[in-house]
mmCIF file of C-alpha atoms and ligand atoms in Angstrom:
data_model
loop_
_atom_site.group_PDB
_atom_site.id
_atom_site.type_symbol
_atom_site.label_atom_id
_atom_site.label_comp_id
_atom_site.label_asym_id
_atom_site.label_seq_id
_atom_site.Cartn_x
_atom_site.Cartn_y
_atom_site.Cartn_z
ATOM 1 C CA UNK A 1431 -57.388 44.241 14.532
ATOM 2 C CA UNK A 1432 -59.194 40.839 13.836
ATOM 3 C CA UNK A 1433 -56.582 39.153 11.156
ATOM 4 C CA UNK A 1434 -53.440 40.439 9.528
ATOM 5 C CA UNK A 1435 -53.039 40.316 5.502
ATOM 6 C CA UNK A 1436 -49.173 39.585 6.313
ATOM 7 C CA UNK A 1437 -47.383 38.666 9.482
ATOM 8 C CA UNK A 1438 -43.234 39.335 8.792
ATOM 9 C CA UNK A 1439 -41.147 37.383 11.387
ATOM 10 C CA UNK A 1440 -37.093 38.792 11.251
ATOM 11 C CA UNK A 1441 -34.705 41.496 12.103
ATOM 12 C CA UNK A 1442 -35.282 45.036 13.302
ATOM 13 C CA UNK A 1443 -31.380 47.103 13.176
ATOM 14 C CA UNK A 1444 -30.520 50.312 13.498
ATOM 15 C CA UNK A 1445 -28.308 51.011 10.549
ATOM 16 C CA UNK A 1446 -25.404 53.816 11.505
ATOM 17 C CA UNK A 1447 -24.149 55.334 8.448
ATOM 18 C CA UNK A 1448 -20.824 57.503 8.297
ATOM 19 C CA UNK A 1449 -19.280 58.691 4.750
ATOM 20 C CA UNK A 1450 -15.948 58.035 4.827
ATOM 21 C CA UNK A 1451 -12.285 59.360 1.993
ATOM 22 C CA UNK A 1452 -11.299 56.252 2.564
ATOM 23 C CA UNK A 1453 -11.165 53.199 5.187
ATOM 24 C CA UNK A 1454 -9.202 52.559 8.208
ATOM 25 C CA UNK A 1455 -6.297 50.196 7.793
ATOM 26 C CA UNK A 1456 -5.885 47.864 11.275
ATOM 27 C CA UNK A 1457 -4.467 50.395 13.837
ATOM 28 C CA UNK A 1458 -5.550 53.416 12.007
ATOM 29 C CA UNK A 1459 -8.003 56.056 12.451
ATOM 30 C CA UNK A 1460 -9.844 58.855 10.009
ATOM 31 C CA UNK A 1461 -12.507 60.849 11.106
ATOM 32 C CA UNK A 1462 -15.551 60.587 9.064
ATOM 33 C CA UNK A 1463 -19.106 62.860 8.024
ATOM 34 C CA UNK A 1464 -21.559 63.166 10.903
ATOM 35 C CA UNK A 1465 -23.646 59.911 11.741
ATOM 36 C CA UNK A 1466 -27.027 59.148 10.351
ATOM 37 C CA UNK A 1467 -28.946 56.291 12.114
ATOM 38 C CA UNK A 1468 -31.714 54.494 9.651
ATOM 39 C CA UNK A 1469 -34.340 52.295 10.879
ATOM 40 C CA UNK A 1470 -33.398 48.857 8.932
ATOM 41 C CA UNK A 1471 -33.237 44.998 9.550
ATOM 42 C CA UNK A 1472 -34.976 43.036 6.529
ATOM 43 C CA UNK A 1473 -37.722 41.877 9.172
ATOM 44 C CA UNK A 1474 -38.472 45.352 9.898
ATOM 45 C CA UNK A 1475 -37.665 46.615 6.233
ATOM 46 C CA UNK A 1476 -40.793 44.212 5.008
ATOM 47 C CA UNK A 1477 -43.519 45.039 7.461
ATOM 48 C CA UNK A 1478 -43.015 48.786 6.551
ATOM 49 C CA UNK A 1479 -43.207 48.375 2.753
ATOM 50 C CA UNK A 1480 -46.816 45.920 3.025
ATOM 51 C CA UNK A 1481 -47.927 48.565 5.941
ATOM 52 C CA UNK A 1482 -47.111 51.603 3.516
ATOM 53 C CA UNK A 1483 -49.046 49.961 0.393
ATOM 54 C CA UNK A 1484 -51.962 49.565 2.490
ATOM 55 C CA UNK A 1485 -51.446 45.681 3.941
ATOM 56 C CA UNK A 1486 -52.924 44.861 7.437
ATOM 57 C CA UNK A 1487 -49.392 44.197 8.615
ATOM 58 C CA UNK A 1488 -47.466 42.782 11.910
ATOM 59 C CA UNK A 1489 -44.319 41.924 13.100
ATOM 60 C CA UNK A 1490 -42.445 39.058 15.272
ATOM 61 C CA UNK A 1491 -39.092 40.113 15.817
ATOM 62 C CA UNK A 1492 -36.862 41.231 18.761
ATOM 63 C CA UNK A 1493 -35.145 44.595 19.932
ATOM 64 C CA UNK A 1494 -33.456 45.969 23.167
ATOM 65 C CA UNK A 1495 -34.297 47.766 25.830
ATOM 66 C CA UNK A 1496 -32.691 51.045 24.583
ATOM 67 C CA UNK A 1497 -32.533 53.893 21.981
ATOM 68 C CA UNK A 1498 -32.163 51.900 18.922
ATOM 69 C CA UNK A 1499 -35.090 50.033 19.656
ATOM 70 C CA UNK A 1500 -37.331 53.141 20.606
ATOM 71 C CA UNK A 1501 -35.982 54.171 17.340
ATOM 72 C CA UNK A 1502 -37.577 51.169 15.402
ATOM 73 C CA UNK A 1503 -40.838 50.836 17.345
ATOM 74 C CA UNK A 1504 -41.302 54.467 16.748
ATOM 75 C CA UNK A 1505 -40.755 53.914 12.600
ATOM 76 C CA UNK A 1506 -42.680 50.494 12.479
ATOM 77 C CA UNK A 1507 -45.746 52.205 14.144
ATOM 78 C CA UNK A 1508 -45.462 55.345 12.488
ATOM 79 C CA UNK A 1509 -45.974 53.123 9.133
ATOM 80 C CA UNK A 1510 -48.865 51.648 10.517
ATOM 81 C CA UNK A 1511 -47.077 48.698 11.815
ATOM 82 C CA UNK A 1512 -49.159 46.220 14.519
ATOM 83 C CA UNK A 1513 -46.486 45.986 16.972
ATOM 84 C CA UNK A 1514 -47.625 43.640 19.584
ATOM 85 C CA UNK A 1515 -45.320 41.207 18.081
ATOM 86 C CA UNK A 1516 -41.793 42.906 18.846
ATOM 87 C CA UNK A 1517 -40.306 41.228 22.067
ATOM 88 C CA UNK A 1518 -38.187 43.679 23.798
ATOM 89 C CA UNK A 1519 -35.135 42.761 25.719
ATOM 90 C CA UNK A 1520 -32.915 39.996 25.808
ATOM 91 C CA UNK A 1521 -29.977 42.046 24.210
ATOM 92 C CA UNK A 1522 -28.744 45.248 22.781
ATOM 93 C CA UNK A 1523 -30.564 45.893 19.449
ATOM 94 C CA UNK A 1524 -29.040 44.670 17.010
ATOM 95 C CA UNK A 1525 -26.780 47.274 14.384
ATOM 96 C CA UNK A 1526 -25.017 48.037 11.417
ATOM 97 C CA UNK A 1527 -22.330 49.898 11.524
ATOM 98 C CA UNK A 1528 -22.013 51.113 7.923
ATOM 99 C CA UNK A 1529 -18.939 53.159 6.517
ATOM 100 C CA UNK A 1530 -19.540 54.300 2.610
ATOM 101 C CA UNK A 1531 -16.597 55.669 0.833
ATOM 102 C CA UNK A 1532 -16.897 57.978 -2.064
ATOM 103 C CA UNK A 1533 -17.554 55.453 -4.951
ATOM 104 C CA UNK A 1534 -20.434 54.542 -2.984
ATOM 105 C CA UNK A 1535 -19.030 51.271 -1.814
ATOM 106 C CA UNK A 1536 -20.284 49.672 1.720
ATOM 107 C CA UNK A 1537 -18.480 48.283 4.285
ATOM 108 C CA UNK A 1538 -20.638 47.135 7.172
ATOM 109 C CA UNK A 1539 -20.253 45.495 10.410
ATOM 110 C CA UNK A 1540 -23.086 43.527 11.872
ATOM 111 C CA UNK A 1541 -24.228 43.101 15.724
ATOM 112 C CA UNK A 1542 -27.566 40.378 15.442
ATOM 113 C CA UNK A 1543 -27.506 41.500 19.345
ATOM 114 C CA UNK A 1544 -31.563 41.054 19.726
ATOM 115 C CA UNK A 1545 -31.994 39.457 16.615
ATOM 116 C CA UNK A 1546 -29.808 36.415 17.679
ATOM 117 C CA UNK A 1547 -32.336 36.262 20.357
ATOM 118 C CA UNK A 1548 -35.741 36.086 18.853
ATOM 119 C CA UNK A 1549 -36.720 32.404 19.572
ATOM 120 C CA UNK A 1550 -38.366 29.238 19.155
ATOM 121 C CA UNK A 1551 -40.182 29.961 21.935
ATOM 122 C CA UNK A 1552 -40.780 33.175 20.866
ATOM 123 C CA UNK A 1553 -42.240 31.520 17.911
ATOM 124 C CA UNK A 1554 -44.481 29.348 20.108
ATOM 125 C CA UNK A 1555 -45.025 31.924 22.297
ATOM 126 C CA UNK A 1556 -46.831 34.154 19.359
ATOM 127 C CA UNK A 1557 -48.643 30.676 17.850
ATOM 128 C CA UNK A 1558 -51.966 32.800 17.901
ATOM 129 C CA UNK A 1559 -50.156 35.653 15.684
ATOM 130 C CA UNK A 1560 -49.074 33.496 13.224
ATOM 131 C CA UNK A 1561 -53.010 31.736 13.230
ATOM 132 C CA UNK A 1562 -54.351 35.273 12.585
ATOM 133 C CA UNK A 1563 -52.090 35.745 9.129
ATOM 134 C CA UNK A 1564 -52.688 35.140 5.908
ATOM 135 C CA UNK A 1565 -49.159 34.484 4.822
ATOM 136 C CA UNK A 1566 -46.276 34.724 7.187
ATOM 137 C CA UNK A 1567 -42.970 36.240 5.707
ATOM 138 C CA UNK A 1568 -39.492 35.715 6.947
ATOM 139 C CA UNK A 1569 -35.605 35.746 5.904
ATOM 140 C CA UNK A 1570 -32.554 34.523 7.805
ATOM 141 C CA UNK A 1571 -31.722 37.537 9.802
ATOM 142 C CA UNK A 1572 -32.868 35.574 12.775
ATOM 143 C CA UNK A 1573 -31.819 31.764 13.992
ATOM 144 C CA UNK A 1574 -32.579 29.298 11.613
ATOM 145 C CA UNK A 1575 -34.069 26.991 14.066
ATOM 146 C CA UNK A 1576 -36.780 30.019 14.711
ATOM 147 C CA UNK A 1577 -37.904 29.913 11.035
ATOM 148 C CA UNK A 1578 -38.015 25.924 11.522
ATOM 149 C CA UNK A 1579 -40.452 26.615 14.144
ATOM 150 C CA UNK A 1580 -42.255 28.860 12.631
ATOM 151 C CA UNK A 1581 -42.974 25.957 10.022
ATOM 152 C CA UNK A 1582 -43.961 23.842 12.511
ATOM 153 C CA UNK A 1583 -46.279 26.048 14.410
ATOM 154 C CA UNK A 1584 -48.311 27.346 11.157
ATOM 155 C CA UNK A 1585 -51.561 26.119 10.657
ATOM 156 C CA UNK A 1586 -52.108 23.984 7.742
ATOM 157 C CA UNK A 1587 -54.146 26.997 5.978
ATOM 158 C CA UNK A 1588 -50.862 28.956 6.712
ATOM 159 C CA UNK A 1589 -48.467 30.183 4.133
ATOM 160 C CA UNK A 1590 -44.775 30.731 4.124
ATOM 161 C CA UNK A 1591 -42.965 33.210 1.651
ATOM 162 C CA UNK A 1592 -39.056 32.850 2.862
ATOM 163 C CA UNK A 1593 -36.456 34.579 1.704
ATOM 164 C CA UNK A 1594 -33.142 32.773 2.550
ATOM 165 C CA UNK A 1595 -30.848 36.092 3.112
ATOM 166 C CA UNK A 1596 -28.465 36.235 4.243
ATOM 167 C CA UNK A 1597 -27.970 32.426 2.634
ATOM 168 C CA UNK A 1598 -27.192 29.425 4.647
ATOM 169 C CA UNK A 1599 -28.221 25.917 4.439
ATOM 170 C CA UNK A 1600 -31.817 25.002 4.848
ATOM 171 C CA UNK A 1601 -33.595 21.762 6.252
ATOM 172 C CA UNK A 1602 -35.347 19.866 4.021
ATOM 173 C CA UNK A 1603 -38.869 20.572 5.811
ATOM 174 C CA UNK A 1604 -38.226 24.488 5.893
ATOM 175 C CA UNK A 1605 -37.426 24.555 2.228
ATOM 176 C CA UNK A 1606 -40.526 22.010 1.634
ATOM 177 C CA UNK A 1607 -42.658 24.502 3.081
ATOM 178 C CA UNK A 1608 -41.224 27.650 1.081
ATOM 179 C CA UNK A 1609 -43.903 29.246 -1.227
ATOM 180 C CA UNK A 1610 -42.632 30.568 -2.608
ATOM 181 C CA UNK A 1611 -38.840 30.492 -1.728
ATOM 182 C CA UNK A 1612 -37.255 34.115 -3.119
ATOM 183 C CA UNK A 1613 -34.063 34.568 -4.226
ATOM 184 C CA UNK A 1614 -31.710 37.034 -5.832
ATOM 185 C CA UNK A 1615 -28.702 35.583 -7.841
ATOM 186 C CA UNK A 1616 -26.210 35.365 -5.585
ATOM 187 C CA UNK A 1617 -28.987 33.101 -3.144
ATOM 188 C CA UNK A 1618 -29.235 31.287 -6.010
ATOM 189 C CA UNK A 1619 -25.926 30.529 -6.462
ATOM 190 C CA UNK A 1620 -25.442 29.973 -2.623
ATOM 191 C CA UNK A 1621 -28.305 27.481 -2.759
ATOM 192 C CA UNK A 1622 -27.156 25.715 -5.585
ATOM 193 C CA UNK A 1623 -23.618 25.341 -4.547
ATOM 194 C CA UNK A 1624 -21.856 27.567 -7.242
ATOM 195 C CA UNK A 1625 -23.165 27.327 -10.805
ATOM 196 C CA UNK A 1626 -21.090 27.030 -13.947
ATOM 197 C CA UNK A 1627 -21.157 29.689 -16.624
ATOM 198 C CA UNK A 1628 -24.208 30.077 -18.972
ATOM 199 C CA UNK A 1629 -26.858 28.820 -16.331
ATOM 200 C CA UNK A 1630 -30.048 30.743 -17.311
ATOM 201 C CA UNK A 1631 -32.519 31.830 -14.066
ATOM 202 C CA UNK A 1632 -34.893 29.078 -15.550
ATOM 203 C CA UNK A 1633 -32.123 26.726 -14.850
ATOM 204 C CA UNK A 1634 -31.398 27.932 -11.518
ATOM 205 C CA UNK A 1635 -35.334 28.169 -10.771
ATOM 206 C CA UNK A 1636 -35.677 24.067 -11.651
ATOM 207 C CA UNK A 1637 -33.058 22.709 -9.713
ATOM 208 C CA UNK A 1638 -34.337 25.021 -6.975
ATOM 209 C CA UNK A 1639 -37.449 23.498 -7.063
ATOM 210 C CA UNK A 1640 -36.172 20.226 -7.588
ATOM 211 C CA UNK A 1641 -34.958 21.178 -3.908
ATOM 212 C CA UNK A 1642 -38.583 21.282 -2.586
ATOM 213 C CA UNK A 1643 -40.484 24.386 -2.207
ATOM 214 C CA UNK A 1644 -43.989 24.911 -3.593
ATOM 215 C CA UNK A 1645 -42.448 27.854 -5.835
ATOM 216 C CA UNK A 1646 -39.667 29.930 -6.464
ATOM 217 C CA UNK A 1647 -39.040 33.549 -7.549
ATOM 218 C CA UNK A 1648 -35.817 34.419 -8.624
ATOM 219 C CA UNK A 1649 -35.399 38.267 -8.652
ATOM 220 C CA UNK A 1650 -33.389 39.736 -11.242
ATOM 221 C CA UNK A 1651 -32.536 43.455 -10.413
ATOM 222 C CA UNK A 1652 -33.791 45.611 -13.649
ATOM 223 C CA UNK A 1653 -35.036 43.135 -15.432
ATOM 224 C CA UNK A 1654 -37.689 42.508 -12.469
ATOM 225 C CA UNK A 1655 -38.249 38.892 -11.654
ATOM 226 C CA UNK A 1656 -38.813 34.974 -12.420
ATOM 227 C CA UNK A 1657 -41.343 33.340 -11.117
ATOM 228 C CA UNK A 1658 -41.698 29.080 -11.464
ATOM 229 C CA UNK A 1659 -44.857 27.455 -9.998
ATOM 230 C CA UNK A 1660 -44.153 24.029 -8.980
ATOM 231 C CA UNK A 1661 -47.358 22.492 -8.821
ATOM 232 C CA UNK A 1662 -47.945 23.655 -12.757
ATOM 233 C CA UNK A 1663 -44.687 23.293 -13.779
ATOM 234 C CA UNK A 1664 -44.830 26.750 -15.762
ATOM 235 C CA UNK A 1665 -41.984 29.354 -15.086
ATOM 236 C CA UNK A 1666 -42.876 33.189 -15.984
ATOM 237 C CA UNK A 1667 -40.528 35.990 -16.969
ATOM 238 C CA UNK A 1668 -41.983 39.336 -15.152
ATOM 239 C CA UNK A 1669 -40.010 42.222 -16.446
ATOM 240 C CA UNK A 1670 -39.873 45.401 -14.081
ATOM 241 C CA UNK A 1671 -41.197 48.846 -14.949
ATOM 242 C CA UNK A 1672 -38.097 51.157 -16.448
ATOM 243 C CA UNK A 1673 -36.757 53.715 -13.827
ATOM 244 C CA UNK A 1674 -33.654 55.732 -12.947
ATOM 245 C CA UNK A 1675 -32.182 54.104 -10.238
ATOM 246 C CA UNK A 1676 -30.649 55.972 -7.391
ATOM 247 C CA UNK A 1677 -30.108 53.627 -4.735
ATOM 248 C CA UNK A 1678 -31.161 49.524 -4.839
ATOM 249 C CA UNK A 1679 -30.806 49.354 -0.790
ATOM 250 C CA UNK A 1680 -33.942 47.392 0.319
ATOM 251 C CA UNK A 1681 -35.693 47.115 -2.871
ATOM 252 C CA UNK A 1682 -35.587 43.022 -2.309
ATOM 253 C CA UNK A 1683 -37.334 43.731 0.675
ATOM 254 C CA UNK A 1684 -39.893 45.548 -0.545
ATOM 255 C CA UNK A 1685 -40.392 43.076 -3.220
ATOM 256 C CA UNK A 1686 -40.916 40.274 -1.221
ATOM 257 C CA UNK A 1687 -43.353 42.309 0.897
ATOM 258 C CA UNK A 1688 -45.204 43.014 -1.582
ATOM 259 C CA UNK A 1689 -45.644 40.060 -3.408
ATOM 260 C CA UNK A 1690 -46.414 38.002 -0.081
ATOM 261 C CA UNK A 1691 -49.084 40.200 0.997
ATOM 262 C CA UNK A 1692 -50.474 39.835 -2.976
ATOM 263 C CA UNK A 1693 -50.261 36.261 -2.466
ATOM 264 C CA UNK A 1694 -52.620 36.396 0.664
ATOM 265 C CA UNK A 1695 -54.930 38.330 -1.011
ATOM 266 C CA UNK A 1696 -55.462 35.093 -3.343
ATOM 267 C CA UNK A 1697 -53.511 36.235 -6.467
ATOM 268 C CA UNK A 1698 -51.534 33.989 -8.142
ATOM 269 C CA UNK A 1699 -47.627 34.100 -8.352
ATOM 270 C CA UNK A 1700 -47.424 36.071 -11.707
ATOM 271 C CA UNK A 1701 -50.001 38.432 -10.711
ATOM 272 C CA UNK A 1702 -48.572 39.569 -7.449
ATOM 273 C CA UNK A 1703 -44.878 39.311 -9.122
ATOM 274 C CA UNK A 1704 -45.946 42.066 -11.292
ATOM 275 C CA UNK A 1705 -47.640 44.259 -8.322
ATOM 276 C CA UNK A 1706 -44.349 43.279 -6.610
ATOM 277 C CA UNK A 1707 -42.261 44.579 -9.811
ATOM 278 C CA UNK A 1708 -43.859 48.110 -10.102
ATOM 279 C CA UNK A 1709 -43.047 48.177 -5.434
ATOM 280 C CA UNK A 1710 -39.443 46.704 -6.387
ATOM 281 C CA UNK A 1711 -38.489 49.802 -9.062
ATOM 282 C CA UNK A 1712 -40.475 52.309 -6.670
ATOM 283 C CA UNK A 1713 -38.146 51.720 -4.192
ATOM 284 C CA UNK A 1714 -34.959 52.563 -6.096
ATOM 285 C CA UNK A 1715 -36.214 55.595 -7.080
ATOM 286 C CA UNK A 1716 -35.006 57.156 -3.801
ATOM 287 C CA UNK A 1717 -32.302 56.797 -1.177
ATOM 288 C CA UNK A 1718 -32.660 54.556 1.817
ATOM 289 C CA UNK A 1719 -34.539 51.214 2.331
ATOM 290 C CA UNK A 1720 -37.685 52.374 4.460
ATOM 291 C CA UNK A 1721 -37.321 55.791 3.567
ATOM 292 C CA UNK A 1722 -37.372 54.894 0.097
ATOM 293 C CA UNK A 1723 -40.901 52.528 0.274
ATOM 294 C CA UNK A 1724 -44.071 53.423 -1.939
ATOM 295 C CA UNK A 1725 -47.468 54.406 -1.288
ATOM 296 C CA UNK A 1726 -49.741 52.695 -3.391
ATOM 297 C CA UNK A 1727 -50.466 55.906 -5.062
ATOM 298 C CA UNK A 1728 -46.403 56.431 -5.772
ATOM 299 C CA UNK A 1729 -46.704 53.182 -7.619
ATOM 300 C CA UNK A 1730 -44.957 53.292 -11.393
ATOM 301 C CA UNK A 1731 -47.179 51.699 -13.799
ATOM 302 C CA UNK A 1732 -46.711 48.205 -15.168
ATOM 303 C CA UNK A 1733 -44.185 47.851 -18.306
ATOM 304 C CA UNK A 1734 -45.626 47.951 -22.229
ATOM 305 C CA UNK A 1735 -46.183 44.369 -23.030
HETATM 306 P P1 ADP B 1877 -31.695 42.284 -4.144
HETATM 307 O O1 ADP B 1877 -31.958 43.725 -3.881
HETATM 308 O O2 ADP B 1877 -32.190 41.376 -3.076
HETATM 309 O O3 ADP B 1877 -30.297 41.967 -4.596
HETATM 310 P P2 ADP B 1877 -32.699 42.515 -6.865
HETATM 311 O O4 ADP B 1877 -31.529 43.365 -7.216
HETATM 312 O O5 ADP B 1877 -33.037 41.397 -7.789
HETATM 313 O O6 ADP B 1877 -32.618 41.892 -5.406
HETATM 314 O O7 ADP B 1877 -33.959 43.495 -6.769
HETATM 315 C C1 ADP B 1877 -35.184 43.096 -6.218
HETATM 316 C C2 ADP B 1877 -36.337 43.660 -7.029
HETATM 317 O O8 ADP B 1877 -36.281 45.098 -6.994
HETATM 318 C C3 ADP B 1877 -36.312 43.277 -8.502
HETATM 319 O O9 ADP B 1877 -36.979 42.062 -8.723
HETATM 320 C C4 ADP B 1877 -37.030 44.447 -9.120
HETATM 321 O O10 ADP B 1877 -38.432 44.268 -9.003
HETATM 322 C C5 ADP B 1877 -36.627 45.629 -8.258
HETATM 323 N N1 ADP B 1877 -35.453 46.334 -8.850
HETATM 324 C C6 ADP B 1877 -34.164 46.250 -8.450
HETATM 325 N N2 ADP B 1877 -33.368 47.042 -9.212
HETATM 326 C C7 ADP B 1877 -34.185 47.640 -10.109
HETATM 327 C C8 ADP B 1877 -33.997 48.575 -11.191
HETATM 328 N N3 ADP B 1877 -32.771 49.071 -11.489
HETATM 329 N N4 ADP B 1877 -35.083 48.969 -11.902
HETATM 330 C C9 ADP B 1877 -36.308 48.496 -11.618
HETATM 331 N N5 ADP B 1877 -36.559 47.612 -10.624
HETATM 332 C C10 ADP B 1877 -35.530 47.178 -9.882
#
């Protein structure tokens, strides 16, 4: 493969699922439904979704030396993932143990295990990957100080889409180098340091920018997505196609997938928001985060003006 449309640098998890009546108190134990293990990990959840739509797509991330990690090579490949990127070893992969109760609420556990251990050096160590892509995608699943190499070793014709989840903190030079930086409300609010009552996306989308990055998208569930272009100052509403929802798991992910690989392709932000719109309502049409993504054929079409 000379070149990838998208390179995704984060997580790779196996996700272990049981349904639970209720949850254990401390001390306590109830038995639960049989287990179901999901590929997952929002590194791995991204390189699936651009693979599936049709995106010459790799990954940079980090599993163990074990079952879980057969597990997720096996699913990244079998979406036409380039592998050559995922560093095995190091650690157990990493997992989330997931309990869901009857109203459909999550509890979940997370083990980075492998994750934690996806490196700088790693980073460094893949320099030539990260040459060979047209936009480079990651999320903070992984050490921050791998994504702040990552923005060091990218080649000036390099592009970064980030999407700070789960949030923390960012250095100045990693959110200078977002574009754009994509958020859902609750990174918004994280970023912003809590927000008083009546703040409007557009609000949250200026100070955010104010912040540094190129551009931001804020992502706004059913009513699809906000995108604000920094270097033109303009900020665009981009509603999402109407569907019945079944299950949101992953649909950020798929999202931001698809609206980085867009971006490499030379679109602008608005254009690939609404490709990455029609992926984004796709993907809650079904159950599961990979097992949910679209085919570029399953694609709902774009709303009625
Ligand atoms: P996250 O899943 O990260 O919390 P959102 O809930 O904003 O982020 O969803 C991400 C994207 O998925 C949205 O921008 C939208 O494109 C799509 N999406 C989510 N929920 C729905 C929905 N109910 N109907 C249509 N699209 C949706």
């Amino acid at each position: 493969m000379d070149g990838y449309d998208l390179l995704v640098v984060g997580s790779a998890n196996a996700d272990l699922v049981i349904g639970v009546e209720r949850r254990p108190g401390p001390g306590e134990t109830v038995l639960g439904s049989d287990l179901a293990i999901h590929p997952g990990g929002k590194g791995a959840n991204q390189s699936v979704a651009a693979a599936r739509l049709g995106a010459r797509t790799a990954l940079l991330a980090r599993v163990g030396e074990d079952a879980h990690g057969r597990l997720l090579l096996e699913s990244l490949r079998a979406a036409g993932v380039d592998v050559t990127g995922v560093r095995v070893g190091g650690a157990p992969t990493g997992v989330a143990l997931i309990t869901v109760d009857p109203s459909g609420d999550n509890s979940i556990v997370v083990s980075p295990g492998a994750n934690a251990r996806l490196t700088a050096a790693d980073v460094r160590g893949a320099a030539e990957l990260l040459r060979s892509a047209r936009v480079v995608s990651a999320q903070l699943e992984i050490p921050l100080e791998t994504v702040a190499e990552i923005v060091r070793t990218l080649p000036p014709t390099g592009r970064l889409v980030l999407n700070p989840s789960p949030p923390r903190e960012l250095p100045a030079a990693v959110l200078a180098a977002c574009d754009p930086l994509i958020v859902n409300e609750h990174e918004a609010r994280f970023l912003l340091g809590g927000t008083a009552a009546g703040d409007t996306p557009e609000s949250w989308a200026r100070r955010l920018l104010a912040r540094g990055p190129r551009s931001v998208v804020v992502t706004l569930g059913a009513a699809g997505a906000l995108v604000a272009d920094g270097r033109t100052g303009t900020a665009v509403r981009v509603p999402a196609p109407r569907v019945a929802a079944v299950d949101t798991t992953g649909a950020g992910d798929a999202f931001t997938a698809a609206l980085a690989w867009r971006l490499g392709r030379g679109e602008d932000l608005p254009t690939a928001a609404a490709y990455a719109v029609r992926v984004g309502a796709a993907a809650v049409t079904r159950s599961g985060a990979q097992s949910s993504y679209p085919t570029e054929r399953e694609l709902p079409a774009a709303p009625e003006e």
